[in-house]
PDB file of C-alpha atoms in Angstrom:
ATOM      1  CA  ASN A   1     128.265 124.935 101.345  1.00  0.00           C
ATOM      2  CA  ALA A   2     124.981 126.753 102.035  1.00  0.00           C
ATOM      3  CA  GLY A   3     122.611 123.792 101.487  1.00  0.00           C
ATOM      4  CA  VAL A   4     119.135 124.650 102.783  1.00  0.00           C
ATOM      5  CA  THR A   5     118.793 128.087 104.363  1.00  0.00           C
ATOM      6  CA  GLN A   6     115.820 129.119 106.486  1.00  0.00           C
ATOM      7  CA  THR A   7     114.968 132.570 107.804  1.00  0.00           C
ATOM      8  CA  PRO A   8     114.142 133.775 110.352  1.00  0.00           C
ATOM      9  CA  LYS A   9     115.482 131.400 113.003  1.00  0.00           C
ATOM     10  CA  PHE A  10     113.174 132.805 115.682  1.00  0.00           C
ATOM     11  CA  GLN A  11     109.895 134.716 115.464  1.00  0.00           C
ATOM     12  CA  VAL A  12     107.220 135.777 117.920  1.00  0.00           C
ATOM     13  CA  LEU A  13     103.789 136.686 116.548  1.00  0.00           C
ATOM     14  CA  LYS A  14     100.506 137.774 118.009  1.00  0.00           C
ATOM     15  CA  THR A  15      97.333 135.877 117.166  1.00  0.00           C
ATOM     16  CA  GLY A  16      95.995 137.021 113.799  1.00  0.00           C
ATOM     17  CA  GLN A  17      99.273 138.365 112.435  1.00  0.00           C
ATOM     18  CA  SER A  18     100.695 137.096 109.178  1.00  0.00           C
ATOM     19  CA  MET A  19     104.235 136.192 108.261  1.00  0.00           C
ATOM     20  CA  THR A  20     106.347 134.271 105.782  1.00  0.00           C
ATOM     21  CA  LEU A  21     109.050 131.748 106.577  1.00  0.00           C
ATOM     22  CA  GLN A  22     111.680 131.753 103.865  1.00  0.00           C
ATOM     23  CA  CYS A  23     113.463 128.688 102.514  1.00  0.00           C
ATOM     24  CA  ALA A  24     116.152 128.602  99.851  1.00  0.00           C
ATOM     25  CA  GLN A  25     118.334 125.770  98.589  1.00  0.00           C
ATOM     26  CA  ASP A  26     121.345 125.947  96.304  1.00  0.00           C
ATOM     27  CA  MET A  27     121.571 122.259  95.354  1.00  0.00           C
ATOM     28  CA  ASN A  28     119.190 122.421  92.356  1.00  0.00           C
ATOM     29  CA  HIS A  29     116.808 120.010  94.105  1.00  0.00           C
ATOM     30  CA  GLU A  30     113.456 119.323  92.466  1.00  0.00           C
ATOM     31  CA  TYR A  31     111.676 118.402  95.667  1.00  0.00           C
ATOM     32  CA  MET A  32     111.119 120.816  98.570  1.00  0.00           C
ATOM     33  CA  SER A  33     108.915 120.501 101.607  1.00  0.00           C
ATOM     34  CA  TRP A  34     107.891 122.043 104.907  1.00  0.00           C
ATOM     35  CA  TYR A  35     107.535 120.090 108.154  1.00  0.00           C
ATOM     36  CA  ARG A  36     106.533 121.105 111.630  1.00  0.00           C
ATOM     37  CA  GLN A  37     108.046 119.466 114.690  1.00  0.00           C
ATOM     38  CA  ASP A  38     106.080 119.284 117.906  1.00  0.00           C
ATOM     39  CA  PRO A  39     107.073 117.497 121.135  1.00  0.00           C
ATOM     40  CA  GLY A  40     106.259 113.784 121.047  1.00  0.00           C
ATOM     41  CA  MET A  41     104.855 113.969 117.513  1.00  0.00           C
ATOM     42  CA  GLY A  42     107.904 113.733 115.311  1.00  0.00           C
ATOM     43  CA  LEU A  43     107.754 115.596 112.013  1.00  0.00           C
ATOM     44  CA  ARG A  44     104.531 116.243 110.170  1.00  0.00           C
ATOM     45  CA  LEU A  45     104.450 117.272 106.527  1.00  0.00           C
ATOM     46  CA  ILE A  46     102.667 120.578 105.828  1.00  0.00           C
ATOM     47  CA  HIS A  47     103.142 121.193 102.096  1.00  0.00           C
ATOM     48  CA  TYR A  48     105.520 120.009  99.426  1.00  0.00           C
ATOM     49  CA  SER A  49     106.569 120.758  95.881  1.00  0.00           C
ATOM     50  CA  VAL A  50     107.969 118.471  93.185  1.00  0.00           C
ATOM     51  CA  GLY A  51     109.142 121.336  90.983  1.00  0.00           C
ATOM     52  CA  ALA A  52     108.673 125.006  90.121  1.00  0.00           C
ATOM     53  CA  GLY A  53     104.995 125.839  89.721  1.00  0.00           C
ATOM     54  CA  ILE A  54     103.795 122.642  91.418  1.00  0.00           C
ATOM     55  CA  THR A  55     102.694 122.379  95.057  1.00  0.00           C
ATOM     56  CA  ASP A  56     100.567 119.952  97.030  1.00  0.00           C
ATOM     57  CA  GLN A  57      99.235 119.432 100.525  1.00  0.00           C
ATOM     58  CA  GLY A  58     100.778 117.206 103.137  1.00  0.00           C
ATOM     59  CA  GLU A  59      99.383 115.864 106.374  1.00  0.00           C
ATOM     60  CA  VAL A  60      98.643 119.182 108.149  1.00  0.00           C
ATOM     61  CA  PRO A  61      98.130 121.941 105.530  1.00  0.00           C
ATOM     62  CA  ASN A  62      95.397 124.017 107.184  1.00  0.00           C
ATOM     63  CA  GLY A  63      96.439 127.575 107.997  1.00  0.00           C
ATOM     64  CA  TYR A  64      99.453 127.551 105.676  1.00  0.00           C
ATOM     65  CA  ASN A  65     100.035 128.587 102.062  1.00  0.00           C
ATOM     66  CA  VAL A  66     102.984 127.904  99.789  1.00  0.00           C
ATOM     67  CA  SER A  67     104.165 128.775  96.310  1.00  0.00           C
ATOM     68  CA  ARG A  68     107.116 127.678  94.176  1.00  0.00           C
ATOM     69  CA  SER A  69     107.994 130.248  91.548  1.00  0.00           C
ATOM     70  CA  THR A  70     111.638 129.177  91.267  1.00  0.00           C
ATOM     71  CA  THR A  71     113.560 125.955  91.837  1.00  0.00           C
ATOM     72  CA  GLU A  72     115.535 127.558  94.674  1.00  0.00           C
ATOM     73  CA  ASP A  73     112.813 129.089  96.860  1.00  0.00           C
ATOM     74  CA  PHE A  74     109.828 127.661  98.727  1.00  0.00           C
ATOM     75  CA  PRO A  75     108.293 130.155 101.188  1.00  0.00           C
ATOM     76  CA  LEU A  76     105.682 129.149 103.772  1.00  0.00           C
ATOM     77  CA  ARG A  77     102.999 131.725 104.584  1.00  0.00           C
ATOM     78  CA  LEU A  78     100.883 131.940 107.705  1.00  0.00           C
ATOM     79  CA  LEU A  79      97.936 134.186 106.817  1.00  0.00           C
ATOM     80  CA  SER A  80      96.429 134.540 110.292  1.00  0.00           C
ATOM     81  CA  ALA A  81      98.596 133.018 113.003  1.00  0.00           C
ATOM     82  CA  ALA A  82      97.035 130.939 115.794  1.00  0.00           C
ATOM     83  CA  PRO A  83      98.593 129.642 119.050  1.00  0.00           C
ATOM     84  CA  SER A  84      98.263 126.096 117.662  1.00  0.00           C
ATOM     85  CA  GLN A  85     100.871 127.060 115.068  1.00  0.00           C
ATOM     86  CA  THR A  86     103.524 127.503 117.736  1.00  0.00           C
ATOM     87  CA  SER A  87     106.141 125.006 116.611  1.00  0.00           C
ATOM     88  CA  VAL A  88     109.543 124.494 115.062  1.00  0.00           C
ATOM     89  CA  TYR A  89     109.380 124.536 111.266  1.00  0.00           C
ATOM     90  CA  PHE A  90     111.815 122.738 109.006  1.00  0.00           C
ATOM     91  CA  CYS A  91     112.315 123.098 105.294  1.00  0.00           C
ATOM     92  CA  ALA A  92     113.758 120.053 103.520  1.00  0.00           C
ATOM     93  CA  SER A  93     114.767 119.273  99.957  1.00  0.00           C
ATOM     94  CA  SER A  94     115.706 116.221  97.929  1.00  0.00           C
ATOM     95  CA  TYR A  95     117.334 115.457  94.606  1.00  0.00           C
ATOM     96  CA  ALA A  96     114.205 114.094  92.998  1.00  0.00           C
ATOM     97  CA  SER A  97     110.498 113.886  93.603  1.00  0.00           C
ATOM     98  CA  VAL A  98     110.846 110.110  93.634  1.00  0.00           C
ATOM     99  CA  GLY A  99     112.443 109.603  96.991  1.00  0.00           C
ATOM    100  CA  THR A 100     115.727 107.941  97.754  1.00  0.00           C
ATOM    101  CA  GLY A 101     114.942 108.833 101.346  1.00  0.00           C
ATOM    102  CA  GLU A 102     117.689 111.393 101.779  1.00  0.00           C
ATOM    103  CA  LEU A 103     116.161 114.696 102.708  1.00  0.00           C
ATOM    104  CA  PHE A 104     118.395 117.706 103.343  1.00  0.00           C
ATOM    105  CA  PHE A 105     117.098 119.881 106.165  1.00  0.00           C
ATOM    106  CA  GLY A 106     117.507 123.504 107.105  1.00  0.00           C
ATOM    107  CA  GLU A 107     118.344 124.476 110.682  1.00  0.00           C
ATOM    108  CA  GLY A 108     114.750 125.248 111.580  1.00  0.00           C
ATOM    109  CA  SER A 109     112.619 128.262 112.445  1.00  0.00           C
ATOM    110  CA  ARG A 110     111.128 128.478 115.920  1.00  0.00           C
ATOM    111  CA  LEU A 111     107.764 130.263 115.879  1.00  0.00           C
ATOM    112  CA  THR A 112     105.819 131.338 118.935  1.00  0.00           C
ATOM    113  CA  VAL A 113     102.266 132.639 118.561  1.00  0.00           C
ATOM    114  CA  LEU A 114     100.913 134.491 121.587  1.00  0.00           C
TER     115      LEU A 114
ATOM    116  CA  GLY B   1      98.704 102.982 106.471  1.00  0.00           C
ATOM    117  CA  ASN B   2     102.449 103.040 106.928  1.00  0.00           C
ATOM    118  CA  SER B   3     103.782 103.945 110.354  1.00  0.00           C
ATOM    119  CA  VAL B   4     106.920 103.921 112.476  1.00  0.00           C
ATOM    120  CA  THR B   5     107.090 103.297 116.223  1.00  0.00           C
ATOM    121  CA  GLN B   6     110.152 104.200 118.279  1.00  0.00           C
ATOM    122  CA  MET B   7     111.010 103.588 121.892  1.00  0.00           C
ATOM    123  CA  GLU B   8     110.078 106.402 124.207  1.00  0.00           C
ATOM    124  CA  GLY B   9     112.849 108.652 125.437  1.00  0.00           C
ATOM    125  CA  PRO B  10     114.755 110.184 126.904  1.00  0.00           C
ATOM    126  CA  VAL B  11     117.536 107.634 127.020  1.00  0.00           C
ATOM    127  CA  THR B  12     120.450 108.491 129.303  1.00  0.00           C
ATOM    128  CA  LEU B  13     123.690 106.499 129.183  1.00  0.00           C
ATOM    129  CA  SER B  14     127.239 106.840 130.414  1.00  0.00           C
ATOM    130  CA  GLU B  15     130.059 107.336 127.953  1.00  0.00           C
ATOM    131  CA  GLU B  16     131.292 104.060 126.377  1.00  0.00           C
ATOM    132  CA  ALA B  17     128.011 102.267 127.117  1.00  0.00           C
ATOM    133  CA  PHE B  18     126.241 100.128 124.500  1.00  0.00           C
ATOM    134  CA  LEU B  19     123.288 101.776 122.792  1.00  0.00           C
ATOM    135  CA  THR B  20     120.110 100.297 121.360  1.00  0.00           C
ATOM    136  CA  ILE B  21     117.183 102.400 120.175  1.00  0.00           C
ATOM    137  CA  ASN B  22     114.261 100.268 119.078  1.00  0.00           C
ATOM    138  CA  CYS B  23     112.267 100.944 115.921  1.00  0.00           C
ATOM    139  CA  THR B  24     109.463  98.883 114.420  1.00  0.00           C
ATOM    140  CA  TYR B  25     107.405  99.647 111.362  1.00  0.00           C
ATOM    141  CA  THR B  26     104.144  98.840 109.645  1.00  0.00           C
ATOM    142  CA  ALA B  27     104.150  99.029 105.877  1.00  0.00           C
ATOM    143  CA  THR B  28     102.772  97.460 102.756  1.00  0.00           C
ATOM    144  CA  GLY B  29     105.266  96.329 100.183  1.00  0.00           C
ATOM    145  CA  TYR B  30     109.005  96.677 100.719  1.00  0.00           C
ATOM    146  CA  PRO B  31     109.918 100.035 102.238  1.00  0.00           C
ATOM    147  CA  SER B  32     113.342 101.582 102.579  1.00  0.00           C
ATOM    148  CA  LEU B  33     114.303 102.310 106.192  1.00  0.00           C
ATOM    149  CA  PHE B  34     116.309 105.192 107.604  1.00  0.00           C
ATOM    150  CA  TRP B  35     117.758 106.686 110.743  1.00  0.00           C
ATOM    151  CA  TYR B  36     118.055 110.470 110.905  1.00  0.00           C
ATOM    152  CA  VAL B  37     119.855 112.385 113.669  1.00  0.00           C
ATOM    153  CA  GLN B  38     119.157 115.881 114.965  1.00  0.00           C
ATOM    154  CA  TYR B  39     121.940 117.539 116.956  1.00  0.00           C
ATOM    155  CA  PRO B  40     121.016 120.427 119.279  1.00  0.00           C
ATOM    156  CA  GLY B  41     119.985 123.537 117.366  1.00  0.00           C
ATOM    157  CA  GLU B  42     120.275 121.871 113.969  1.00  0.00           C
ATOM    158  CA  GLY B  43     118.071 120.264 111.357  1.00  0.00           C
ATOM    159  CA  LEU B  44     117.847 116.533 110.771  1.00  0.00           C
ATOM    160  CA  GLN B  45     120.530 114.746 108.784  1.00  0.00           C
ATOM    161  CA  LEU B  46     120.597 111.238 107.381  1.00  0.00           C
ATOM    162  CA  LEU B  47     122.619 108.865 109.575  1.00  0.00           C
ATOM    163  CA  LEU B  48     122.169 105.555 107.735  1.00  0.00           C
ATOM    164  CA  LYS B  49     119.744 103.642 105.561  1.00  0.00           C
ATOM    165  CA  ALA B  50     118.852 100.167 104.279  1.00  0.00           C
ATOM    166  CA  THR B  51     116.813  99.474 101.189  1.00  0.00           C
ATOM    167  CA  LYS B  52     116.029  95.746 101.393  1.00  0.00           C
ATOM    168  CA  ALA B  53     115.634  92.927 103.873  1.00  0.00           C
ATOM    169  CA  ASP B  54     118.814  91.826 105.722  1.00  0.00           C
ATOM    170  CA  ASP B  55     120.712  94.939 104.573  1.00  0.00           C
ATOM    171  CA  LYS B  56     122.825  96.571 107.271  1.00  0.00           C
ATOM    172  CA  GLY B  57     123.238 100.330 107.216  1.00  0.00           C
ATOM    173  CA  SER B  58     126.230 101.805 109.040  1.00  0.00           C
ATOM    174  CA  ASN B  59     127.825 105.183 109.652  1.00  0.00           C
ATOM    175  CA  LYS B  60     129.893 106.846 112.415  1.00  0.00           C
ATOM    176  CA  GLY B  61     129.928 103.584 114.422  1.00  0.00           C
ATOM    177  CA  PHE B  62     126.151 103.236 114.317  1.00  0.00           C
ATOM    178  CA  GLU B  63     124.505 100.208 112.722  1.00  0.00           C
ATOM    179  CA  ALA B  64     120.979  99.032 111.960  1.00  0.00           C
ATOM    180  CA  THR B  65     119.800  95.859 110.221  1.00  0.00           C
ATOM    181  CA  TYR B  66     116.604  95.637 108.167  1.00  0.00           C
ATOM    182  CA  ARG B  67     114.673  92.718 109.716  1.00  0.00           C
ATOM    183  CA  LYS B  68     111.620  91.910 107.627  1.00  0.00           C
ATOM    184  CA  GLU B  69     110.527  88.972 109.795  1.00  0.00           C
ATOM    185  CA  THR B  70     110.250  91.197 112.876  1.00  0.00           C
ATOM    186  CA  THR B  71     109.523  94.451 110.969  1.00  0.00           C
ATOM    187  CA  SER B  72     112.306  96.148 112.896  1.00  0.00           C
ATOM    188  CA  PHE B  73     115.265  98.458 112.265  1.00  0.00           C
ATOM    189  CA  HIS B  74     116.920  98.909 115.655  1.00  0.00           C
ATOM    190  CA  LEU B  75     119.800 101.383 115.950  1.00  0.00           C
ATOM    191  CA  GLU B  76     122.933 100.185 117.798  1.00  0.00           C
ATOM    192  CA  LYS B  77     126.330 101.535 118.737  1.00  0.00           C
ATOM    193  CA  GLY B  78     128.960  99.662 120.702  1.00  0.00           C
ATOM    194  CA  SER B  79     130.475 102.577 122.628  1.00  0.00           C
ATOM    195  CA  VAL B  80     128.692 105.925 122.752  1.00  0.00           C
ATOM    196  CA  GLN B  81     130.365 109.288 123.178  1.00  0.00           C
ATOM    197  CA  VAL B  82     129.144 112.565 124.643  1.00  0.00           C
ATOM    198  CA  SER B  83     129.041 113.923 121.078  1.00  0.00           C
ATOM    199  CA  ASP B  84     126.323 111.348 120.229  1.00  0.00           C
ATOM    200  CA  SER B  85     123.834 113.255 122.385  1.00  0.00           C
ATOM    201  CA  ALA B  86     121.013 114.110 119.977  1.00  0.00           C
ATOM    202  CA  VAL B  87     117.495 113.169 118.922  1.00  0.00           C
ATOM    203  CA  TYR B  88     117.261 110.098 116.670  1.00  0.00           C
ATOM    204  CA  PHE B  89     114.407 109.540 114.219  1.00  0.00           C
ATOM    205  CA  CYS B  90     113.508 106.298 112.497  1.00  0.00           C
ATOM    206  CA  ALA B  91     111.784 106.716 109.129  1.00  0.00           C
ATOM    207  CA  LEU B  92     110.499 104.729 106.187  1.00  0.00           C
ATOM    208  CA  SER B  93     109.753 105.348 102.551  1.00  0.00           C
ATOM    209  CA  ASP B  94     107.995 103.174 100.031  1.00  0.00           C
ATOM    210  CA  GLN B  95     110.540 102.387  97.364  1.00  0.00           C
ATOM    211  CA  GLY B  96     109.977 104.446  94.276  1.00  0.00           C
ATOM    212  CA  SER B  97     107.358 106.608  95.925  1.00  0.00           C
ATOM    213  CA  SER B  98     107.337 110.384  96.210  1.00  0.00           C
ATOM    214  CA  ALA B  99     109.620 111.940  98.792  1.00  0.00           C
ATOM    215  CA  SER B 100     106.433 113.270 100.358  1.00  0.00           C
ATOM    216  CA  LYS B 101     105.720 109.714 101.512  1.00  0.00           C
ATOM    217  CA  ILE B 102     108.613 109.572 103.979  1.00  0.00           C
ATOM    218  CA  ILE B 103     107.119 108.747 107.382  1.00  0.00           C
ATOM    219  CA  PHE B 104     109.021 109.709 110.548  1.00  0.00           C
ATOM    220  CA  GLY B 105     108.772 108.255 114.017  1.00  0.00           C
ATOM    221  CA  SER B 106     108.332 110.531 117.011  1.00  0.00           C
ATOM    222  CA  GLY B 107     112.053 110.638 117.824  1.00  0.00           C
ATOM    223  CA  THR B 108     114.150 109.391 120.767  1.00  0.00           C
ATOM    224  CA  ARG B 109     116.269 111.833 122.726  1.00  0.00           C
ATOM    225  CA  LEU B 110     119.652 110.425 123.748  1.00  0.00           C
ATOM    226  CA  SER B 111     121.830 112.009 126.439  1.00  0.00           C
ATOM    227  CA  ILE B 112     125.333 110.726 127.184  1.00  0.00           C
ATOM    228  CA  ARG B 113     126.976 111.490 130.541  1.00  0.00           C
ATOM    229  CA  PRO B 114     130.767 111.974 130.619  1.00  0.00           C
TER     230      PRO B 114
END
């Protein structure tokens, strides 16, 4: 049971570098999303998608881009990394865009920007 | 707007102690309420949920009751184990709304001593 798979698990970047965090799910979920988790702040929604070809901004979208060309994949791009983007990133998916509340999470990607 | 407030952590207990983690919410309408758990090095997973007032969610010995009159959804367990050490997140979702509208609390770290 793969579920939601995120890569890489750990990454260190220098300020100004770009990178892509990969997320794939094999549950045929319509809804996919990216959160960042920072100490004392819980999870904050970055971007989300309710289906292939459709994306929208969450609470903290600045500095991040997303696309959804297939149902399975939802990559998160950092175009020019900043130290403020040091965080743990989680991809999550759900059966439908109308929430039952059950999100399925990946194991997380820890990013450090120097 | 909707929000969730959890008790500050960390919470440290001895094995077999009684656990309560407080959660209160602010919401318009009739939200669904959730507890998610994050074990070390893993993503979040749904622990239990309740979708209407006076409902009790339960799973793995944990319970929480949806109290509309006090806008609370406190998590309880009668006898904790070392394996319960994790971070616990309270969350809410407006019924029928997009999964992007799930709001998480800041999390409470629980440590159980043998």
